[in-house]
Protein backbone atom coordinates (compact mmCIF):
# COMPACT_ATOMS: atom_id res chain seq x y z
CA UNK A 1 0.00 0.00 0.00
CA UNK A 2 1.54 3.25 -1.09
CA UNK A 3 -1.13 5.61 0.05
CA UNK A 4 -1.15 8.93 1.82
CA UNK A 5 -0.82 7.25 5.22
CA UNK A 6 2.48 5.60 4.30
CA UNK A 7 3.83 8.87 3.00
CA UNK A 8 2.83 10.55 6.25
CA UNK A 9 4.46 7.84 8.38
CA UNK A 10 7.60 8.05 6.27
CA UNK A 11 7.65 11.81 6.67
CA UNK A 12 7.54 11.64 10.46
CA UNK A 13 9.93 8.71 10.79
CA UNK A 14 13.06 10.68 9.98
CA UNK A 15 12.09 13.77 11.98
CA UNK A 16 13.39 14.71 15.38
CA UNK A 17 10.08 14.98 17.23
CA UNK A 18 9.68 16.21 20.81
CA UNK A 19 11.97 16.50 23.84
CA UNK A 20 12.38 18.44 27.08
CA UNK A 21 13.26 21.66 25.28
CA UNK A 22 10.10 21.26 23.20
CA UNK A 23 8.00 20.97 26.36
CA UNK A 24 9.64 24.07 27.83
CA UNK A 25 9.18 26.10 24.65
CA UNK A 26 5.55 25.02 24.37
CA UNK A 27 4.92 26.05 28.00
CA UNK A 28 6.56 29.43 27.33
CA UNK A 29 4.46 29.81 24.19
CA UNK A 30 1.21 29.17 26.09
CA UNK A 31 2.19 31.47 28.99
CA UNK A 32 3.12 34.31 26.65
CA UNK A 33 0.00 33.73 24.56
CA UNK A 34 -2.30 33.95 27.61
CA UNK A 35 -0.35 36.92 29.00
CA UNK A 36 -0.65 38.72 25.70
CA UNK A 37 -4.44 38.46 25.71
CA UNK A 38 -4.30 41.05 28.51
CA UNK A 39 -1.15 42.98 27.66
CA UNK A 40 -1.47 43.06 23.86
CA UNK A 41 2.22 43.74 23.27
CA UNK A 42 3.62 43.66 19.73
CA UNK A 43 7.02 42.53 21.03
CA UNK A 44 5.48 39.55 22.84
CA UNK A 45 3.48 38.73 19.73
CA UNK A 46 6.63 38.54 17.59
CA UNK A 47 8.52 36.70 20.31
CA UNK A 48 5.77 34.09 20.41
CA UNK A 49 5.77 33.77 16.66
CA UNK A 50 9.52 33.17 16.82
CA UNK A 51 9.07 30.52 19.53
CA UNK A 52 6.34 28.90 17.43
CA UNK A 53 8.60 28.73 14.37
CA UNK A 54 11.45 27.37 16.45
CA UNK A 55 9.19 24.63 17.92
CA UNK A 56 8.00 23.54 14.45
CA UNK A 57 11.49 23.78 12.99
CA UNK A 58 12.94 21.57 15.74
CA UNK A 59 10.10 19.02 15.56
CA UNK A 60 10.48 18.44 11.83
CA UNK A 61 14.24 18.77 11.71
CA UNK A 62 16.21 15.91 10.20
CA UNK A 63 19.39 16.94 11.98
CA UNK A 64 18.79 14.79 15.05
CA UNK A 65 22.34 15.16 16.35
CA UNK A 66 22.16 18.95 16.46
CA UNK A 67 18.71 18.94 18.07
CA UNK A 68 19.90 16.51 20.75
CA UNK A 69 22.85 18.76 21.47
CA UNK A 70 20.48 21.73 21.92
CA UNK A 71 18.37 19.67 24.31
CA UNK A 72 21.41 18.63 26.38
CA UNK A 73 22.52 22.26 26.60
CA UNK A 74 19.03 23.24 27.74
CA UNK A 75 18.94 20.48 30.37
CA UNK A 76 22.31 21.59 31.73
CA UNK A 77 21.10 25.18 32.18
CA UNK A 78 17.87 23.90 33.75
CA UNK A 79 19.77 21.74 36.26
CA UNK A 80 22.06 24.64 37.17
CA UNK A 81 19.09 26.94 37.82
CA UNK A 82 17.30 24.22 39.78
CA UNK A 83 20.37 23.81 42.01
CA UNK A 84 20.58 27.55 42.62
CA UNK A 85 16.91 27.77 43.57
CA UNK A 86 17.30 24.79 45.90
CA UNK A 87 20.34 26.34 47.59
CA UNK A 88 18.73 29.73 48.13
CA UNK A 89 15.65 28.00 49.55
CA UNK A 90 17.84 26.10 51.98
CA UNK A 91 19.76 29.26 52.90
CA UNK A 92 16.50 31.01 53.69
CA UNK A 93 15.18 28.04 55.67
CA UNK A 94 18.13 27.85 58.07
CA UNK A 95 19.11 31.53 58.09
CA UNK A 96 18.78 31.62 61.91
CA UNK A 97 20.96 28.60 62.67
CA UNK A 98 23.52 28.47 59.84
CA UNK A 99 25.60 30.68 57.58
CA UNK A 100 26.89 29.94 54.10
CA UNK A 101 30.38 30.94 53.01
CA UNK A 102 32.38 30.37 49.89
CA UNK A 103 35.69 28.57 50.43
CA UNK A 104 38.46 30.93 49.20
CA UNK A 105 40.46 27.97 47.94
CA UNK A 106 38.02 25.78 45.96
CA UNK A 107 35.01 28.18 45.77
CA UNK A 108 32.68 25.55 47.21
CA UNK A 109 29.69 26.76 49.23
CA UNK A 110 30.16 25.68 52.86
CA UNK A 111 27.35 25.48 55.41
CA UNK A 112 28.46 26.46 58.92
CA UNK A 113 26.69 26.72 62.26
CA UNK A 114 25.99 30.33 63.21
CA UNK A 115 28.37 31.39 65.98
CA UNK A 116 29.29 34.96 66.87
CA UNK A 117 32.88 36.12 66.40
CA UNK A 118 35.86 34.94 64.39
CA UNK A 119 36.39 31.26 63.66
CA UNK A 120 38.68 29.03 61.68
CA UNK A 121 36.86 26.50 59.51
CA UNK A 122 38.02 23.54 57.52
CA UNK A 123 36.53 23.16 54.09
CA UNK A 124 34.96 19.69 53.75
CA UNK A 125 35.72 19.73 50.05
CA UNK A 126 39.44 20.62 49.88
CA UNK A 127 40.32 20.22 53.62
CA UNK A 128 41.98 23.66 53.83
CA UNK A 129 41.43 26.10 56.71
CA UNK A 130 39.97 29.56 56.28
CA UNK A 131 38.73 32.35 58.56
CA UNK A 132 35.08 33.14 59.06
CA UNK A 133 33.63 36.23 60.71
CA UNK A 134 30.04 36.21 61.85
ZN1 LIG B 1 37.52 24.34 49.79
mmCIF file of N, CA and C and ligand atoms in Angstrom:
data_model
loop_
_atom_site.group_PDB
_atom_site.id
_atom_site.type_symbol
_atom_site.label_atom_id
_atom_site.label_comp_id
_atom_site.label_asym_id
_atom_site.label_seq_id
_atom_site.Cartn_x
_atom_site.Cartn_y
_atom_site.Cartn_z
ATOM 1 N N UNK A 1 0.844 -1.200 0.000
ATOM 2 C CA UNK A 1 0.000 0.000 0.000
ATOM 3 C C UNK A 1 0.879 1.250 0.000
ATOM 4 N N UNK A 2 0.716 2.054 -0.983
ATOM 5 C CA UNK A 2 1.542 3.250 -1.086
ATOM 6 C C UNK A 2 0.693 4.509 -1.007
ATOM 7 N N UNK A 3 -0.182 4.502 -0.054
ATOM 8 C CA UNK A 3 -1.134 5.606 0.053
ATOM 9 C C UNK A 3 -0.585 6.806 0.814
ATOM 10 N N UNK A 4 -1.472 7.694 1.109
ATOM 11 C CA UNK A 4 -1.145 8.932 1.817
ATOM 12 C C UNK A 4 -0.613 8.643 3.222
ATOM 13 N N UNK A 5 -1.198 7.627 3.859
ATOM 14 C CA UNK A 5 -0.816 7.246 5.221
ATOM 15 C C UNK A 5 0.651 6.835 5.299
ATOM 16 N N UNK A 6 1.077 6.030 4.334
ATOM 17 C CA UNK A 6 2.475 5.599 4.299
ATOM 18 C C UNK A 6 3.422 6.778 4.117
ATOM 19 N N UNK A 7 3.015 7.678 3.242
ATOM 20 C CA UNK A 7 3.833 8.870 2.998
ATOM 21 C C UNK A 7 3.967 9.687 4.285
ATOM 22 N N UNK A 8 2.848 9.777 4.994
ATOM 23 C CA UNK A 8 2.825 10.550 6.248
ATOM 24 C C UNK A 8 3.736 9.898 7.291
ATOM 25 N N UNK A 9 3.633 8.587 7.417
ATOM 26 C CA UNK A 9 4.461 7.843 8.377
ATOM 27 C C UNK A 9 5.939 8.000 8.018
ATOM 28 N N UNK A 10 6.223 7.901 6.754
ATOM 29 C CA UNK A 10 7.596 8.049 6.271
ATOM 30 C C UNK A 10 8.144 9.441 6.566
ATOM 31 N N UNK A 11 7.257 10.425 6.419
ATOM 32 C CA UNK A 11 7.653 11.810 6.670
ATOM 33 C C UNK A 11 8.047 12.018 8.129
ATOM 34 N N UNK A 12 7.279 11.422 9.040
ATOM 35 C CA UNK A 12 7.538 11.636 10.459
ATOM 36 C C UNK A 12 8.654 10.744 11.000
ATOM 37 N N UNK A 13 8.940 9.667 10.300
ATOM 38 C CA UNK A 13 9.926 8.706 10.789
ATOM 39 C C UNK A 13 11.315 9.333 10.927
ATOM 40 N N UNK A 14 11.698 10.131 9.978
ATOM 41 C CA UNK A 14 13.063 10.680 9.984
ATOM 42 C C UNK A 14 13.166 12.007 10.740
ATOM 43 N N UNK A 15 12.064 12.454 11.302
ATOM 44 C CA UNK A 15 12.094 13.767 11.976
ATOM 45 C C UNK A 15 12.461 13.613 13.446
ATOM 46 N N UNK A 16 12.886 14.738 14.008
ATOM 47 C CA UNK A 16 13.392 14.713 15.380
ATOM 48 C C UNK A 16 12.299 14.480 16.413
ATOM 49 N N UNK A 17 11.182 15.162 16.284
ATOM 50 C CA UNK A 17 10.079 14.982 17.235
ATOM 51 C C UNK A 17 10.180 15.867 18.459
ATOM 52 N N UNK A 18 9.755 15.366 19.617
ATOM 53 C CA UNK A 18 9.676 16.212 20.805
ATOM 54 C C UNK A 18 10.671 15.777 21.879
ATOM 55 N N UNK A 19 11.053 16.750 22.716
ATOM 56 C CA UNK A 19 11.966 16.497 23.836
ATOM 57 C C UNK A 19 11.675 17.482 24.968
ATOM 58 N N UNK A 20 12.576 17.551 25.919
ATOM 59 C CA UNK A 20 12.382 18.435 27.080
ATOM 60 C C UNK A 20 12.334 19.908 26.666
ATOM 61 N N UNK A 21 13.232 20.270 25.749
ATOM 62 C CA UNK A 21 13.260 21.659 25.278
ATOM 63 C C UNK A 21 11.952 22.018 24.586
ATOM 64 N N UNK A 22 11.386 21.062 23.856
ATOM 65 C CA UNK A 22 10.104 21.263 23.196
ATOM 66 C C UNK A 22 9.021 21.570 24.232
ATOM 67 N N UNK A 23 9.008 20.784 25.308
ATOM 68 C CA UNK A 23 7.997 20.975 26.361
ATOM 69 C C UNK A 23 8.137 22.357 27.001
ATOM 70 N N UNK A 24 9.387 22.757 27.239
ATOM 71 C CA UNK A 24 9.644 24.069 27.835
ATOM 72 C C UNK A 24 9.175 25.188 26.908
ATOM 73 N N UNK A 25 9.548 25.073 25.628
ATOM 74 C CA UNK A 25 9.177 26.103 24.653
ATOM 75 C C UNK A 25 7.662 26.203 24.496
ATOM 76 N N UNK A 26 7.003 25.040 24.497
ATOM 77 C CA UNK A 26 5.549 25.023 24.371
ATOM 78 C C UNK A 26 4.893 25.699 25.577
ATOM 79 N N UNK A 27 5.437 25.417 26.782
ATOM 80 C CA UNK A 27 4.924 26.051 28.003
ATOM 81 C C UNK A 27 5.103 27.567 27.920
ATOM 82 N N UNK A 28 6.294 27.995 27.485
ATOM 83 C CA UNK A 28 6.561 29.432 27.335
ATOM 84 C C UNK A 28 5.579 30.053 26.350
ATOM 85 N N UNK A 29 5.378 29.336 25.235
ATOM 86 C CA UNK A 29 4.464 29.807 24.191
ATOM 87 C C UNK A 29 3.068 30.044 24.758
ATOM 88 N N UNK A 30 2.567 29.077 25.519
ATOM 89 C CA UNK A 30 1.212 29.174 26.090
ATOM 90 C C UNK A 30 1.145 30.321 27.115
ATOM 91 N N UNK A 31 2.166 30.415 27.981
ATOM 92 C CA UNK A 31 2.188 31.473 28.992
ATOM 93 C C UNK A 31 2.170 32.854 28.332
ATOM 94 N N UNK A 32 3.048 33.021 27.346
ATOM 95 C CA UNK A 32 3.124 34.314 26.652
ATOM 96 C C UNK A 32 1.810 34.608 25.914
ATOM 97 N N UNK A 33 1.246 33.564 25.310
ATOM 98 C CA UNK A 33 -0.002 33.727 24.560
ATOM 99 C C UNK A 33 -1.125 34.213 25.476
ATOM 100 N N UNK A 34 -1.259 33.572 26.652
ATOM 101 C CA UNK A 34 -2.299 33.953 27.614
ATOM 102 C C UNK A 34 -2.027 35.359 28.155
ATOM 103 N N UNK A 35 -0.755 35.614 28.470
ATOM 104 C CA UNK A 35 -0.352 36.924 28.995
ATOM 105 C C UNK A 35 -0.687 38.027 28.001
ATOM 106 N N UNK A 36 -0.470 37.706 26.737
ATOM 107 C CA UNK A 36 -0.648 38.721 25.700
ATOM 108 C C UNK A 36 -2.118 39.002 25.382
ATOM 109 N N UNK A 37 -3.005 38.170 25.854
ATOM 110 C CA UNK A 37 -4.440 38.459 25.708
ATOM 111 C C UNK A 37 -4.759 39.736 26.492
ATOM 112 N N UNK A 38 -4.058 39.882 27.648
ATOM 113 C CA UNK A 38 -4.304 41.052 28.511
ATOM 114 C C UNK A 38 -3.385 42.225 28.166
ATOM 115 N N UNK A 39 -2.128 41.917 27.876
ATOM 116 C CA UNK A 39 -1.145 42.985 27.662
ATOM 117 C C UNK A 39 -1.218 43.562 26.247
ATOM 118 N N UNK A 40 -1.407 42.686 25.269
ATOM 119 C CA UNK A 40 -1.467 43.062 23.857
ATOM 120 C C UNK A 40 -0.203 43.802 23.407
ATOM 121 N N UNK A 41 0.943 43.152 23.663
ATOM 122 C CA UNK A 41 2.217 43.745 23.274
ATOM 123 C C UNK A 41 2.669 43.191 21.923
ATOM 124 N N UNK A 42 3.146 44.078 21.063
ATOM 125 C CA UNK A 42 3.622 43.660 19.731
ATOM 126 C C UNK A 42 4.903 42.840 19.859
ATOM 127 N N UNK A 43 5.757 43.238 20.821
ATOM 128 C CA UNK A 43 7.023 42.529 21.026
ATOM 129 C C UNK A 43 6.754 41.083 21.445
ATOM 130 N N UNK A 44 5.823 40.904 22.386
ATOM 131 C CA UNK A 44 5.475 39.553 22.838
ATOM 132 C C UNK A 44 4.874 38.733 21.701
ATOM 133 N N UNK A 45 4.092 39.405 20.871
ATOM 134 C CA UNK A 45 3.477 38.729 19.728
ATOM 135 C C UNK A 45 4.553 38.160 18.801
ATOM 136 N N UNK A 46 5.548 38.982 18.481
ATOM 137 C CA UNK A 46 6.627 38.543 17.591
ATOM 138 C C UNK A 46 7.518 37.504 18.261
ATOM 139 N N UNK A 47 7.720 37.673 19.554
ATOM 140 C CA UNK A 47 8.518 36.699 20.310
ATOM 141 C C UNK A 47 7.836 35.329 20.265
ATOM 142 N N UNK A 48 6.529 35.346 20.438
ATOM 143 C CA UNK A 48 5.772 34.093 20.414
ATOM 144 C C UNK A 48 5.776 33.451 19.033
ATOM 145 N N UNK A 49 5.708 34.277 18.021
ATOM 146 C CA UNK A 49 5.768 33.766 16.657
ATOM 147 C C UNK A 49 7.108 33.089 16.412
ATOM 148 N N UNK A 50 8.160 33.711 16.938
ATOM 149 C CA UNK A 50 9.516 33.172 16.820
ATOM 150 C C UNK A 50 9.624 31.822 17.534
ATOM 151 N N UNK A 51 9.061 31.770 18.761
ATOM 152 C CA UNK A 51 9.072 30.516 19.526
ATOM 153 C C UNK A 51 8.318 29.443 18.751
ATOM 154 N N UNK A 52 7.180 29.818 18.200
ATOM 155 C CA UNK A 52 6.338 28.897 17.435
ATOM 156 C C UNK A 52 7.121 28.319 16.253
ATOM 157 N N UNK A 53 7.812 29.181 15.511
ATOM 158 C CA UNK A 53 8.604 28.729 14.366
ATOM 159 C C UNK A 53 9.723 27.792 14.821
ATOM 160 N N UNK A 54 10.338 28.164 15.915
ATOM 161 C CA UNK A 54 11.450 27.368 16.448
ATOM 162 C C UNK A 54 10.962 25.971 16.858
ATOM 163 N N UNK A 55 9.782 25.917 17.507
ATOM 164 C CA UNK A 55 9.194 24.634 17.919
ATOM 165 C C UNK A 55 8.969 23.748 16.686
ATOM 166 N N UNK A 56 8.325 24.317 15.666
ATOM 167 C CA UNK A 56 8.001 23.545 14.455
ATOM 168 C C UNK A 56 9.285 23.129 13.734
ATOM 169 N N UNK A 57 10.220 24.073 13.650
ATOM 170 C CA UNK A 57 11.489 23.777 12.987
ATOM 171 C C UNK A 57 12.220 22.610 13.650
ATOM 172 N N UNK A 58 12.235 22.627 14.993
ATOM 173 C CA UNK A 58 12.939 21.569 15.737
ATOM 174 C C UNK A 58 12.218 20.223 15.581
ATOM 175 N N UNK A 59 10.890 20.247 15.650
ATOM 176 C CA UNK A 59 10.102 19.018 15.556
ATOM 177 C C UNK A 59 10.338 18.292 14.241
ATOM 178 N N UNK A 60 10.387 19.051 13.159
ATOM 179 C CA UNK A 60 10.478 18.445 11.829
ATOM 180 C C UNK A 60 11.903 18.407 11.292
ATOM 181 N N UNK A 61 12.839 18.759 12.145
ATOM 182 C CA UNK A 61 14.236 18.770 11.706
ATOM 183 C C UNK A 61 14.744 17.348 11.482
ATOM 184 N N UNK A 62 15.592 17.209 10.475
ATOM 185 C CA UNK A 62 16.206 15.908 10.204
ATOM 186 C C UNK A 62 17.571 15.800 10.873
ATOM 187 N N UNK A 63 18.076 16.934 11.336
ATOM 188 C CA UNK A 63 19.390 16.943 11.978
ATOM 189 C C UNK A 63 19.239 16.565 13.460
ATOM 190 N N UNK A 64 19.062 15.293 13.708
ATOM 191 C CA UNK A 64 18.790 14.787 15.053
ATOM 192 C C UNK A 64 19.944 15.095 16.007
ATOM 193 N N UNK A 65 21.149 14.931 15.526
ATOM 194 C CA UNK A 65 22.335 15.158 16.353
ATOM 195 C C UNK A 65 22.374 16.579 16.909
ATOM 196 N N UNK A 66 22.121 17.545 16.035
ATOM 197 C CA UNK A 66 22.164 18.950 16.455
ATOM 198 C C UNK A 66 21.038 19.263 17.445
ATOM 199 N N UNK A 67 19.856 18.706 17.194
ATOM 200 C CA UNK A 67 18.709 18.944 18.071
ATOM 201 C C UNK A 67 18.955 18.339 19.458
ATOM 202 N N UNK A 68 19.587 17.147 19.477
ATOM 203 C CA UNK A 68 19.901 16.508 20.755
ATOM 204 C C UNK A 68 20.898 17.347 21.537
ATOM 205 N N UNK A 69 21.848 17.913 20.823
ATOM 206 C CA UNK A 69 22.847 18.764 21.470
ATOM 207 C C UNK A 69 22.187 19.991 22.103
ATOM 208 N N UNK A 70 21.239 20.576 21.387
ATOM 209 C CA UNK A 70 20.478 21.726 21.915
ATOM 210 C C UNK A 70 19.747 21.331 23.196
ATOM 211 N N UNK A 71 19.140 20.147 23.151
ATOM 212 C CA UNK A 71 18.374 19.667 24.306
ATOM 213 C C UNK A 71 19.287 19.443 25.518
ATOM 214 N N UNK A 72 20.457 18.865 25.291
ATOM 215 C CA UNK A 72 21.411 18.628 26.379
ATOM 216 C C UNK A 72 21.858 19.951 26.990
ATOM 217 N N UNK A 73 22.121 20.926 26.129
ATOM 218 C CA UNK A 73 22.519 22.264 26.598
ATOM 219 C C UNK A 73 21.421 22.855 27.479
ATOM 220 N N UNK A 74 20.185 22.726 27.005
ATOM 221 C CA UNK A 74 19.033 23.243 27.745
ATOM 222 C C UNK A 74 18.905 22.560 29.106
ATOM 223 N N UNK A 75 19.065 21.233 29.122
ATOM 224 C CA UNK A 75 18.935 20.478 30.372
ATOM 225 C C UNK A 75 20.018 20.872 31.375
ATOM 226 N N UNK A 76 21.218 21.166 30.860
ATOM 227 C CA UNK A 76 22.311 21.588 31.732
ATOM 228 C C UNK A 76 21.984 22.918 32.409
ATOM 229 N N UNK A 77 21.472 23.867 31.629
ATOM 230 C CA UNK A 77 21.098 25.177 32.179
ATOM 231 C C UNK A 77 19.973 25.014 33.205
ATOM 232 N N UNK A 78 19.019 24.154 32.867
ATOM 233 C CA UNK A 78 17.869 23.899 33.745
ATOM 234 C C UNK A 78 18.341 23.337 35.096
ATOM 235 N N UNK A 79 19.255 22.359 35.035
ATOM 236 C CA UNK A 79 19.774 21.742 36.264
ATOM 237 C C UNK A 79 20.524 22.753 37.120
ATOM 238 N N UNK A 80 21.296 23.618 36.461
ATOM 239 C CA UNK A 80 22.061 24.643 37.173
ATOM 240 C C UNK A 80 21.116 25.580 37.918
ATOM 241 N N UNK A 81 20.071 26.035 37.215
ATOM 242 C CA UNK A 81 19.090 26.939 37.820
ATOM 243 C C UNK A 81 18.349 26.259 38.966
ATOM 244 N N UNK A 82 17.999 24.994 38.759
ATOM 245 C CA UNK A 82 17.302 24.222 39.782
ATOM 246 C C UNK A 82 18.153 24.147 41.054
ATOM 247 N N UNK A 83 19.450 23.894 40.879
ATOM 248 C CA UNK A 83 20.374 23.808 42.010
ATOM 249 C C UNK A 83 20.473 25.117 42.753
ATOM 250 N N UNK A 84 20.484 26.226 41.995
ATOM 251 C CA UNK A 84 20.580 27.548 42.616
ATOM 252 C C UNK A 84 19.336 27.865 43.422
ATOM 253 N N UNK A 85 18.186 27.528 42.873
ATOM 254 C CA UNK A 85 16.914 27.769 43.571
ATOM 255 C C UNK A 85 16.863 26.948 44.859
ATOM 256 N N UNK A 86 17.290 25.692 44.760
ATOM 257 C CA UNK A 86 17.300 24.790 45.901
ATOM 258 C C UNK A 86 18.191 25.337 47.017
ATOM 259 N N UNK A 87 19.384 25.820 46.629
ATOM 260 C CA UNK A 87 20.336 26.341 47.594
ATOM 261 C C UNK A 87 19.805 27.590 48.289
ATOM 262 N N UNK A 88 19.222 28.502 47.507
ATOM 263 C CA UNK A 88 18.731 29.732 48.127
ATOM 264 C C UNK A 88 17.527 29.445 49.033
ATOM 265 N N UNK A 89 16.760 28.421 48.691
ATOM 266 C CA UNK A 89 15.651 28.003 49.548
ATOM 267 C C UNK A 89 16.180 27.490 50.885
ATOM 268 N N UNK A 90 17.244 26.694 50.788
ATOM 269 C CA UNK A 90 17.842 26.102 51.976
ATOM 270 C C UNK A 90 18.478 27.184 52.849
ATOM 271 N N UNK A 91 19.141 28.138 52.187
ATOM 272 C CA UNK A 91 19.764 29.257 52.904
ATOM 273 C C UNK A 91 18.719 30.023 53.693
ATOM 274 N N UNK A 92 17.580 30.271 53.051
ATOM 275 C CA UNK A 92 16.502 31.015 53.695
ATOM 276 C C UNK A 92 15.911 30.235 54.861
ATOM 277 N N UNK A 93 15.780 28.921 54.673
ATOM 278 C CA UNK A 93 15.177 28.043 55.673
ATOM 279 C C UNK A 93 16.001 28.020 56.969
ATOM 280 N N UNK A 94 17.331 27.886 56.835
ATOM 281 C CA UNK A 94 18.126 27.852 58.069
ATOM 282 C C UNK A 94 18.977 29.102 58.274
ATOM 283 N N UNK A 95 18.408 30.254 57.943
ATOM 284 C CA UNK A 95 19.112 31.532 58.087
ATOM 285 C C UNK A 95 19.380 31.872 59.556
ATOM 286 N N UNK A 96 18.606 31.294 60.486
ATOM 287 C CA UNK A 96 18.778 31.620 61.911
ATOM 288 C C UNK A 96 19.804 30.721 62.587
ATOM 289 N N UNK A 97 20.054 29.560 62.030
ATOM 290 C CA UNK A 97 20.964 28.602 62.667
ATOM 291 C C UNK A 97 22.282 28.419 61.924
ATOM 292 N N UNK A 98 22.311 28.716 60.631
ATOM 293 C CA UNK A 98 23.522 28.467 59.840
ATOM 294 C C UNK A 98 23.867 29.641 58.925
ATOM 295 N N UNK A 99 25.156 29.705 58.587
ATOM 296 C CA UNK A 99 25.603 30.681 57.581
ATOM 297 C C UNK A 99 26.251 29.924 56.427
ATOM 298 N N UNK A 100 26.270 30.550 55.283
ATOM 299 C CA UNK A 100 26.890 29.943 54.101
ATOM 300 C C UNK A 100 28.052 30.821 53.643
ATOM 301 N N UNK A 101 29.202 30.201 53.484
ATOM 302 C CA UNK A 101 30.377 30.939 53.015
ATOM 303 C C UNK A 101 31.035 30.191 51.870
ATOM 304 N N UNK A 102 31.645 30.977 50.979
ATOM 305 C CA UNK A 102 32.378 30.371 49.887
ATOM 306 C C UNK A 102 33.800 30.097 50.339
ATOM 307 N N UNK A 103 34.301 28.904 50.098
ATOM 308 C CA UNK A 103 35.686 28.572 50.425
ATOM 309 C C UNK A 103 36.601 29.358 49.492
ATOM 310 N N UNK A 104 37.571 30.116 50.058
ATOM 311 C CA UNK A 104 38.460 30.927 49.204
ATOM 312 C C UNK A 104 39.389 30.075 48.332
ATOM 313 N N UNK A 105 39.550 28.845 48.696
ATOM 314 C CA UNK A 105 40.456 27.970 47.943
ATOM 315 C C UNK A 105 39.764 27.271 46.759
ATOM 316 N N UNK A 106 38.663 26.563 47.041
ATOM 317 C CA UNK A 106 38.019 25.781 45.961
ATOM 318 C C UNK A 106 36.686 26.364 45.518
ATOM 319 N N UNK A 107 36.251 27.484 46.141
ATOM 320 C CA UNK A 107 35.009 28.183 45.773
ATOM 321 C C UNK A 107 33.734 27.377 46.065
ATOM 322 N N UNK A 108 33.863 26.333 46.857
ATOM 323 C CA UNK A 108 32.678 25.545 47.212
ATOM 324 C C UNK A 108 31.880 26.281 48.281
ATOM 325 N N UNK A 109 30.555 26.134 48.232
ATOM 326 C CA UNK A 109 29.693 26.762 49.228
ATOM 327 C C UNK A 109 29.681 25.870 50.475
ATOM 328 N N UNK A 110 30.058 26.457 51.624
ATOM 329 C CA UNK A 110 30.163 25.684 52.863
ATOM 330 C C UNK A 110 29.102 26.139 53.849
ATOM 331 N N UNK A 111 28.400 25.190 54.436
ATOM 332 C CA UNK A 111 27.349 25.482 55.407
ATOM 333 C C UNK A 111 27.947 25.372 56.808
ATOM 334 N N UNK A 112 27.849 26.441 57.588
ATOM 335 C CA UNK A 112 28.457 26.456 58.917
ATOM 336 C C UNK A 112 27.434 26.847 59.972
ATOM 337 N N UNK A 113 27.583 26.298 61.182
ATOM 338 C CA UNK A 113 26.686 26.724 62.263
ATOM 339 C C UNK A 113 26.944 28.186 62.615
ATOM 340 N N UNK A 114 25.891 28.902 62.933
ATOM 341 C CA UNK A 114 25.990 30.330 63.210
ATOM 342 C C UNK A 114 26.542 30.541 64.621
ATOM 343 N N UNK A 115 27.762 31.068 64.685
ATOM 344 C CA UNK A 115 28.370 31.393 65.975
ATOM 345 C C UNK A 115 28.986 32.769 65.878
ATOM 346 N N UNK A 116 28.770 33.591 66.900
ATOM 347 C CA UNK A 116 29.293 34.963 66.867
ATOM 348 C C UNK A 116 30.816 34.969 66.966
ATOM 349 N N UNK A 117 31.448 35.943 66.305
ATOM 350 C CA UNK A 117 32.885 36.117 66.400
ATOM 351 C C UNK A 117 33.660 35.519 65.242
ATOM 352 N N UNK A 118 34.984 35.462 65.439
ATOM 353 C CA UNK A 118 35.861 34.935 64.390
ATOM 354 C C UNK A 118 36.120 33.452 64.617
ATOM 355 N N UNK A 119 36.121 32.695 63.558
ATOM 356 C CA UNK A 119 36.386 31.255 63.657
ATOM 357 C C UNK A 119 37.285 30.795 62.524
ATOM 358 N N UNK A 120 37.928 29.679 62.760
ATOM 359 C CA UNK A 120 38.678 29.025 61.682
ATOM 360 C C UNK A 120 37.909 27.768 61.280
ATOM 361 N N UNK A 121 37.611 27.656 59.998
ATOM 362 C CA UNK A 121 36.859 26.499 59.509
ATOM 363 C C UNK A 121 37.712 25.681 58.552
ATOM 364 N N UNK A 122 37.371 24.415 58.496
ATOM 365 C CA UNK A 122 38.019 23.539 57.524
ATOM 366 C C UNK A 122 37.017 23.189 56.438
ATOM 367 N N UNK A 123 37.411 23.452 55.222
ATOM 368 C CA UNK A 123 36.528 23.163 54.094
ATOM 369 C C UNK A 123 36.387 21.647 53.929
ATOM 370 N N UNK A 124 35.145 21.140 53.904
ATOM 371 C CA UNK A 124 34.962 19.689 53.748
ATOM 372 C C UNK A 124 35.334 19.179 52.352
ATOM 373 N N UNK A 125 35.425 20.115 51.432
ATOM 374 C CA UNK A 125 35.720 19.730 50.049
ATOM 375 C C UNK A 125 37.221 19.601 49.791
ATOM 376 N N UNK A 126 37.996 20.638 50.175
ATOM 377 C CA UNK A 126 39.437 20.623 49.883
ATOM 378 C C UNK A 126 40.295 20.492 51.136
ATOM 379 N N UNK A 127 39.647 20.428 52.313
ATOM 380 C CA UNK A 127 40.316 20.222 53.616
ATOM 381 C C UNK A 127 41.261 21.350 54.025
ATOM 382 N N UNK A 128 41.106 22.546 53.440
ATOM 383 C CA UNK A 128 41.977 23.660 53.828
ATOM 384 C C UNK A 128 41.227 24.564 54.800
ATOM 385 N N UNK A 129 42.014 25.213 55.698
ATOM 386 C CA UNK A 129 41.429 26.104 56.705
ATOM 387 C C UNK A 129 41.224 27.501 56.128
ATOM 388 N N UNK A 130 40.163 28.147 56.601
ATOM 389 C CA UNK A 130 39.968 29.561 56.280
ATOM 390 C C UNK A 130 39.196 30.240 57.394
ATOM 391 N N UNK A 131 39.350 31.576 57.478
ATOM 392 C CA UNK A 131 38.734 32.348 58.556
ATOM 393 C C UNK A 131 37.308 32.752 58.210
ATOM 394 N N UNK A 132 36.461 32.726 59.230
ATOM 395 C CA UNK A 132 35.082 33.144 59.063
ATOM 396 C C UNK A 132 34.718 34.132 60.147
ATOM 397 N N UNK A 133 34.105 35.253 59.747
ATOM 398 C CA UNK A 133 33.629 36.227 60.713
ATOM 399 C C UNK A 133 32.113 36.262 60.651
ATOM 400 N N UNK A 134 31.505 36.209 61.827
ATOM 401 C CA UNK A 134 30.039 36.205 61.846
ATOM 402 C C UNK A 134 29.511 37.365 62.662
HETATM 403 ZN ZN1 LIG B 1 37.522 24.339 49.786
#
